Coordinates of C-alpha atoms in Angstrom, one line a residue:
M231 CA 23.4 13.3 85.4
S232 CA 20.3 15.2 86.4
E233 CA 17.2 16.1 83.8
S234 CA 18.2 19.6 84.1
S235 CA 21.8 18.6 83.5
K236 CA 21.0 16.8 80.1
Q237 CA 21.1 18.2 76.7
P238 CA 18.1 18.3 74.7
S239 CA 18.5 16.2 71.2
S240 CA 19.6 18.7 68.5
V241 CA 17.0 17.9 65.5
F242 CA 19.4 19.5 62.4
P243 CA 21.3 15.7 62.1
Q244 CA 17.9 14.7 61.7
Y245 CA 17.1 17.2 59.0
L246 CA 20.0 17.2 57.5
A247 CA 20.4 13.0 57.2
A248 CA 16.5 13.3 55.8
T249 CA 17.2 16.0 53.0
A250 CA 21.1 15.8 51.9
G251 CA 21.3 12.0 52.4
T252 CA 17.7 10.2 51.8
A253 CA 14.8 12.7 50.6
N254 CA 17.0 15.0 48.4
L255 CA 19.1 13.7 46.2
A256 CA 18.1 10.2 46.7
T257 CA 14.3 11.1 46.0
V258 CA 15.7 13.5 43.1
I259 CA 16.4 10.5 41.1
A260 CA 12.6 9.3 41.5
G261 CA 11.5 13.2 40.3
S262 CA 14.1 13.4 37.4
A263 CA 13.3 9.9 36.3
L264 CA 9.3 10.5 36.0
G265 CA 9.7 14.2 34.6
W266 CA 11.7 13.2 32.2
T267 CA 9.2 12.3 30.0
S268 CA 7.4 15.9 29.7
P269 CA 10.2 17.3 28.0
A270 CA 11.7 13.7 26.1
Q271 CA 8.3 13.2 24.6
P272 CA 8.1 16.0 21.9
K273 CA 11.5 14.8 20.9
L274 CA 11.7 11.9 20.5
E275 CA 8.2 12.0 18.5
A276 CA 10.4 14.7 16.5
G277 CA 13.2 12.6 15.7
E278 CA 15.1 14.8 17.4
E279 CA 15.1 17.4 14.8
N280 CA 16.2 14.1 12.7
E281 CA 19.7 14.4 13.3
G282 CA 20.1 10.8 13.2
W283 CA 17.5 9.8 15.1
I284 CA 14.5 7.2 14.3
L285 CA 11.1 8.9 14.9
L286 CA 9.1 7.7 17.5
S287 CA 4.5 7.2 17.1
S288 CA 3.2 8.3 20.3
E289 CA 2.6 5.1 20.9
E290 CA 6.1 3.8 21.3
T291 CA 6.3 7.1 23.5
S292 CA 3.6 6.2 25.6
W293 CA 5.7 2.5 26.2
I294 CA 7.8 5.0 26.8
G295 CA 6.7 7.1 30.0
S296 CA 5.1 3.8 31.3
L297 CA 8.1 1.5 31.2
T298 CA 8.7 3.4 34.5
P299 CA 5.7 2.7 36.4
A300 CA 6.5 -1.2 35.1
G301 CA 9.9 -1.2 36.8
S302 CA 9.1 0.2 40.2
V303 CA 7.2 -2.4 40.5
I304 CA 10.2 -4.9 40.9
G305 CA 12.2 -2.0 42.8
P306 CA 10.4 -2.5 46.2
I307 CA 10.8 -6.1 45.9
L308 CA 14.1 -5.7 45.8
V309 CA 14.0 -3.8 48.7
G310 CA 12.0 -6.4 50.8
L311 CA 15.1 -9.0 50.4
M312 CA 18.2 -6.4 50.6
A313 CA 16.9 -3.7 53.8
D314 CA 17.2 -6.6 56.4
R315 CA 20.2 -8.3 55.1
I316 CA 22.7 -5.0 54.2
G317 CA 21.1 -2.8 56.0
R318 CA 18.4 0.4 54.7
K319 CA 21.5 2.8 54.4
W320 CA 23.5 0.5 51.6
T321 CA 19.8 -0.2 50.6
L322 CA 19.6 3.4 49.1
L323 CA 23.0 3.7 48.7
F324 CA 22.5 1.2 46.0
T325 CA 19.5 2.4 43.8
A326 CA 22.2 4.8 42.1
C327 CA 23.9 1.6 41.0
P328 CA 20.8 1.0 38.1
A329 CA 19.8 4.6 37.9
L330 CA 22.9 5.6 36.2
V331 CA 23.2 2.5 34.2
S332 CA 20.1 3.7 32.7
W333 CA 21.0 7.3 31.9
I334 CA 24.2 6.1 30.7
M335 CA 22.5 4.0 28.2
L336 CA 20.0 6.6 27.1
I337 CA 22.8 8.7 26.7
F338 CA 24.2 6.7 24.2
V339 CA 21.6 4.5 22.3
R340 CA 19.6 5.2 19.9
T341 CA 17.2 2.9 19.2
V342 CA 13.6 2.6 20.8
V343 CA 14.0 -0.9 22.2
P344 CA 16.9 -0.4 24.4
I345 CA 15.0 3.1 25.5
Y346 CA 12.3 0.7 26.3
I347 CA 15.2 -1.0 28.8
A348 CA 16.6 1.5 30.2
R349 CA 13.6 3.0 31.2
F350 CA 12.1 -0.1 32.8
I351 CA 16.0 -0.5 34.8
L352 CA 15.6 3.5 35.7
G353 CA 12.2 2.5 37.7
I354 CA 13.4 -0.4 39.6
A355 CA 16.0 2.6 41.0
V356 CA 12.1 4.8 41.1
G357 CA 10.7 1.4 43.1
M358 CA 13.7 1.1 45.6
V359 CA 14.0 4.7 46.8
Y360 CA 10.0 4.2 47.6
A361 CA 10.4 1.6 49.2
V362 CA 13.4 2.2 51.0
S363 CA 13.4 5.8 51.9
P364 CA 10.7 6.4 54.2
M365 CA 11.8 3.4 56.2
Y366 CA 15.2 4.8 57.0
V367 CA 13.8 8.6 57.8
G368 CA 11.2 7.0 59.9
E369 CA 13.6 4.8 62.1
I370 CA 16.0 7.9 62.7
S371 CA 13.4 10.2 63.3
E372 CA 12.5 11.7 66.6
S373 CA 7.9 11.2 66.9
R374 CA 7.9 14.9 67.0
I375 CA 9.6 15.6 63.5
R376 CA 9.0 12.6 62.1
G377 CA 6.1 13.5 59.9
A378 CA 7.8 16.9 58.7
L379 CA 11.1 14.6 57.6
G380 CA 8.7 12.2 55.7
S381 CA 7.0 15.0 54.3
F382 CA 10.3 15.9 52.3
L383 CA 9.8 12.8 49.8
Q384 CA 7.4 14.4 47.9
L385 CA 8.7 17.9 47.9
L386 CA 12.4 16.6 47.0
V387 CA 10.8 14.2 44.2
V388 CA 8.8 17.4 42.4
V389 CA 12.7 19.2 43.2
G390 CA 13.7 16.6 40.1
F391 CA 10.6 16.9 38.0
L392 CA 11.0 20.7 38.1
F393 CA 14.8 19.6 37.1
E394 CA 13.5 17.9 34.1
Y395 CA 11.0 20.3 33.1
S396 CA 13.1 23.6 33.7
I397 CA 16.6 22.0 31.6
G398 CA 14.8 19.8 29.3
P399 CA 13.0 21.7 26.9
Y400 CA 16.3 24.1 25.9
V401 CA 19.1 21.6 25.6
S402 CA 19.0 18.6 23.4
Y403 CA 18.0 14.9 24.4
M404 CA 21.9 13.5 24.9
Q405 CA 22.4 16.8 26.8
L406 CA 19.6 16.1 28.8
A407 CA 20.7 12.3 29.9
I408 CA 23.6 13.7 30.7
V409 CA 23.0 16.8 33.1
S410 CA 20.6 14.0 34.8
A411 CA 23.4 11.0 35.3
C412 CA 24.8 13.6 37.5
V413 CA 22.1 13.3 40.1
P414 CA 22.5 9.3 41.1
I415 CA 26.6 10.1 41.4
V416 CA 26.1 13.6 44.1
F417 CA 23.5 11.2 46.4
A418 CA 25.9 8.6 46.6
V419 CA 29.3 10.5 47.0
S420 CA 26.9 12.9 49.6
F421 CA 25.1 9.8 51.4
F422 CA 27.9 7.7 52.1
V423 CA 29.2 9.4 55.2
F424 CA 25.5 9.2 56.6
P425 CA 24.8 6.9 59.8
E426 CA 22.7 3.0 59.3
S427 CA 19.3 3.4 61.2
P428 CA 19.6 2.5 64.7
Y429 CA 16.4 0.4 64.7
Y430 CA 18.3 -1.7 62.7
L431 CA 21.9 -2.0 64.2
L432 CA 19.4 -3.2 67.3
A433 CA 17.7 -5.5 64.9
K434 CA 21.6 -6.8 64.2
G435 CA 23.0 -7.3 67.6
K436 CA 24.7 -3.9 67.0
R437 CA 24.3 -2.2 69.7
E438 CA 27.7 0.0 70.5
E439 CA 27.5 0.7 66.2
A440 CA 23.5 2.1 67.0
T441 CA 25.2 3.8 70.2
K442 CA 27.3 5.8 67.8
A443 CA 24.8 6.5 65.0
L444 CA 21.9 7.6 67.8
Q445 CA 25.2 9.9 69.2
W446 CA 24.9 11.6 65.6
L447 CA 21.2 11.8 65.1
R448 CA 20.8 13.6 68.2
R449 CA 23.7 15.6 68.9
Q450 CA 24.2 14.2 72.4
R451 CA 26.5 12.1 74.7
R452 CA 26.8 8.2 74.8
D453 CA 25.1 8.6 78.2
E454 CA 22.1 10.9 76.3
V455 CA 20.9 8.6 74.9
Q456 CA 20.7 5.7 76.7
A457 CA 17.2 6.1 77.7
E458 CA 15.8 6.0 74.1
L459 CA 18.2 3.8 73.1
N460 CA 17.2 1.7 75.6
A461 CA 13.5 2.4 74.2
I462 CA 14.5 1.0 70.8
Q463 CA 16.1 -1.8 71.5
E464 CA 12.7 -2.8 73.7
A465 CA 11.3 -1.9 71.2
V466 CA 12.9 -3.6 68.4
E467 CA 13.2 -7.3 70.7
H468 CA 9.7 -6.8 70.6
E469 CA 9.0 -6.9 67.1
M470 CA 11.2 -9.7 66.7
K471 CA 10.6 -12.3 68.5
N472 CA 9.3 -13.9 65.4
K473 CA 11.0 -13.8 61.8
S474 CA 9.1 -11.8 59.7
K475 CA 7.6 -14.1 56.2
L476 CA 4.7 -12.5 54.3
S477 CA 1.9 -14.2 56.1
D478 CA 2.8 -12.2 58.7
L479 CA 1.5 -8.8 57.0
I480 CA -2.3 -10.3 57.9
A481 CA -1.7 -12.1 61.2
T482 CA -2.2 -9.0 63.2
K483 CA -4.7 -6.9 64.0
G484 CA -2.4 -4.2 63.2
N485 CA -0.5 -5.5 60.7
I486 CA -3.6 -6.0 58.4
R487 CA -5.0 -2.5 59.6
A488 CA -1.4 -1.1 58.6
L489 CA -2.1 -3.1 55.3
Y490 CA -5.1 -2.2 53.6
L491 CA -4.4 1.5 55.1
S492 CA -1.4 1.6 53.4
L493 CA -2.9 0.3 49.9
G494 CA -5.5 2.3 50.0
L495 CA -3.4 5.8 50.5
V496 CA -1.5 4.6 47.4
T497 CA -4.6 3.7 45.6
A498 CA -5.8 6.8 46.1
Q499 CA -2.6 8.8 45.2
Q500 CA -2.1 6.8 41.6
F501 CA -6.1 7.0 40.8
C502 CA -6.7 10.9 41.4
G503 CA -4.7 10.7 37.6
I504 CA -1.2 12.8 38.3
N505 CA 1.5 10.9 36.9
A506 CA -0.4 10.9 33.5
V507 CA -0.6 13.9 34.5
L508 CA 3.3 14.8 35.1
F509 CA 4.9 12.7 32.6
Y510 CA 2.8 13.8 29.4
N511 CA 2.7 17.7 31.3
Q512 CA 4.4 19.4 28.0
T513 CA 2.1 17.4 25.2
I514 CA -1.2 18.2 27.4
F515 CA 0.0 22.3 27.7
T516 CA 0.9 22.1 24.0
S517 CA -2.6 20.7 23.2
S518 CA -4.6 22.7 25.0
G519 CA -3.4 25.6 22.5
G520 CA -2.7 28.2 25.6
S521 CA -0.8 31.6 25.4
L522 CA 1.8 30.1 27.0
G523 CA 4.1 27.6 25.5
G524 CA 4.1 24.0 27.0
A525 CA 7.7 24.3 28.4
E526 CA 6.3 27.4 30.3
S527 CA 3.7 25.8 31.3
T528 CA 5.1 23.1 32.8
I529 CA 7.5 25.3 35.1
I530 CA 5.0 27.1 36.4
I531 CA 3.3 23.8 37.2
G532 CA 6.6 22.3 38.7
V533 CA 7.4 25.3 41.0
V534 CA 3.8 25.0 42.0
M535 CA 4.0 22.0 42.8
F536 CA 7.2 22.5 44.9
L537 CA 6.1 25.6 46.7
S538 CA 2.5 23.9 48.1
S539 CA 4.9 20.6 48.7
G540 CA 6.9 23.3 50.8
I541 CA 4.6 24.5 52.7
T542 CA 3.7 20.5 54.6
P543 CA 6.9 19.9 56.3
L544 CA 6.3 23.7 57.7
V545 CA 2.9 22.4 59.3
V546 CA 2.5 18.7 59.2
E547 CA 3.2 18.3 62.9
R548 CA 0.9 21.3 64.1
V549 CA -2.2 19.9 62.5
G550 CA -1.3 16.3 61.8
R551 CA -1.7 14.1 58.8
R552 CA -5.6 13.1 58.7
L553 CA -6.4 16.8 57.8
L554 CA -3.1 17.5 55.1
L555 CA -4.4 14.8 53.5
L556 CA -8.7 15.4 53.6
M557 CA -7.7 19.2 52.3
R558 CA -5.8 17.7 48.9
M559 CA -9.6 18.3 47.6
I560 CA -9.3 21.9 48.0
I561 CA -5.8 23.1 47.5
G562 CA -4.2 20.0 45.9
L563 CA -2.1 16.6 46.0
S564 CA 1.3 18.6 46.9
F565 CA 0.1 19.7 49.4
G566 CA -1.8 16.7 50.9
F567 CA -1.2 13.1 49.9
G568 CA 2.0 13.7 47.5
S569 CA 3.2 15.0 50.3
L570 CA 2.5 12.6 53.4
T571 CA 1.3 9.3 51.3
W572 CA 4.5 7.9 51.9
A573 CA 5.6 9.3 55.5
V574 CA 2.3 7.5 56.9
V575 CA 3.2 4.6 55.2
G576 CA 6.2 4.3 56.7
E577 CA 4.9 5.3 59.9
L578 CA 2.2 2.1 60.2
F579 CA 4.2 -1.1 59.3
A580 CA 6.0 -2.6 63.0
S581 CA 9.9 -3.0 62.3
N582 CA 9.3 -6.8 62.3
V583 CA 7.2 -6.3 58.9
K584 CA 7.8 -3.0 57.9
S585 CA 10.4 -4.2 55.0
N586 CA 7.5 -6.9 53.5
G587 CA 4.5 -4.6 54.0
S588 CA 7.1 -1.7 52.2
A589 CA 7.8 -3.4 49.9
I590 CA 4.0 -4.5 48.7
T591 CA 2.8 -1.2 48.9
A592 CA 4.9 0.1 46.9
S593 CA 5.3 -2.5 44.2
F594 CA 1.3 -2.2 44.4
C595 CA 1.6 1.7 43.5
W596 CA 3.4 1.5 40.8
F597 CA 1.2 -1.9 40.1
I598 CA -1.7 0.4 39.5
G599 CA 0.4 3.7 38.6
F600 CA 1.2 1.7 35.1
F601 CA -1.7 1.2 33.9
I602 CA -2.9 4.7 34.7
T603 CA 0.5 5.7 32.7
K604 CA 0.0 3.3 29.4
F605 CA -3.6 3.8 29.3
Y606 CA -4.7 7.5 30.3
S607 CA -3.6 8.5 26.4
N608 CA -5.9 5.9 25.4
L609 CA -8.3 7.2 27.1
A610 CA -7.7 11.2 26.4
V611 CA -8.9 9.5 22.8
E612 CA -11.9 8.0 23.3
L613 CA -13.8 10.1 25.6
G614 CA -11.4 12.8 25.2
N615 CA -9.4 14.9 27.4
H616 CA -12.3 16.8 29.4
Y617 CA -14.2 13.2 30.7
T618 CA -11.3 11.5 31.6
F619 CA -9.9 14.2 34.9
W620 CA -13.5 13.8 35.4
I621 CA -12.9 10.8 36.6
F622 CA -9.9 11.4 37.6
A623 CA -12.0 14.0 39.8
A624 CA -14.7 11.2 40.8
L625 CA -11.6 8.5 42.0
T626 CA -10.4 11.5 44.2
A627 CA -13.7 12.3 45.6
G628 CA -13.8 8.9 46.8
S629 CA -9.9 9.5 48.8
G630 CA -11.0 11.8 50.6
A631 CA -13.7 9.6 52.1
F632 CA -11.6 6.5 53.2
V633 CA -9.3 9.3 55.2
Y634 CA -12.3 10.4 56.8
L635 CA -13.5 7.1 57.6
L636 CA -10.1 4.9 58.3
L637 CA -6.7 6.4 59.3
P638 CA -5.9 7.4 62.3
E639 CA -4.2 10.4 63.4
T640 CA 0.2 9.8 64.4
K641 CA 0.5 13.1 64.3
G642 CA 2.8 13.5 67.9
K643 CA 2.6 9.6 68.0
S644 CA 6.3 7.0 69.0
L645 CA 5.9 4.5 66.5
Q646 CA 5.4 1.9 69.0
E647 CA 2.2 4.4 70.3
I648 CA 1.4 3.8 66.6
Q649 CA 1.3 0.2 67.1
I650 CA -0.8 0.6 69.9
I651 CA -3.8 2.5 68.5
L652 CA -3.7 0.1 65.2
N653 CA -4.2 -3.0 67.2
N654 CA -7.1 -1.8 68.9

């Protein structure tokens, strides 16, 4: 077939798989799990207006908030064990199971210890989503739109936050848990029809299935996807010559750079204190004594995050990753680090170490997130909110220097080209 008669690939199926399939409902699961604490904390500390509930202290509710990041440390480890065995798609589908179990527990339990357990289990689902979603999106995407698709992860996480912020203050504790439980159910049903990653299928020797998956994702005929399929096959064979081990993450210059860049990015994301703010939004605004109530102020924050996160997919392929990450210093987390950190992580690791690299990065991220979330309230009490946020501001400034000095630009480059840059 001549090049002139070749049908251009369609980006619509890729956007559909990365939004309605993955970076939409899967990450809404994560966002609703993380955002639930903000409207739930006042209800728990009020004993849900003493209707058969125990009264929880602020210390107990801080554990309820922080145990989700603690559980998230385990989730990526499970992804490392599962993603290369059962595939990216089925690993993503599995995340709905612990999420649904935890929401059901939160519907029926009335004492603090089962709530702790449910929140920890919910954290496992969150950690899995953050580890496997960028992996799947990065592998189904063409290089020209991969950054935009990856940045949808943060946008739809914010949808989960906004969902909880908007509904939570106006319904009962049980009603909030019930509507939250619907999210993993809808995700599992909708994502079931989407294809597996062609990279994974070729790594397993399933070329016929990989061909069909790529045809679905590109909306092209069988002969039209062969060139791209051959390029993927060559890359997979090159990267899978040696079995991946944890030690492989420090075996080459490129892998070492990918690891420290990924760890640095997620550290910067957490050290700005965003999770402490998002987890306790309603309480923070209520205690500030502003003219707006805590619930209304929290909804406004959610809307602002949604709008700023929504800009990133539109401009990321025009201005690049590094610039947007640095613009975070001026415009805010949602426009830079929040939207792009996980997209960049999904690009940096070579295919043969991607599972382990993504798992370690996500676990490290949530390990830091646990301490930030748990001890934020202690810092606020000891130092005051103003000094606590000055500390976060100083750490945020350091992250800008990290991006400027160390992070290479990946805009418009294939995954293979990124590996060449990292190894040079």
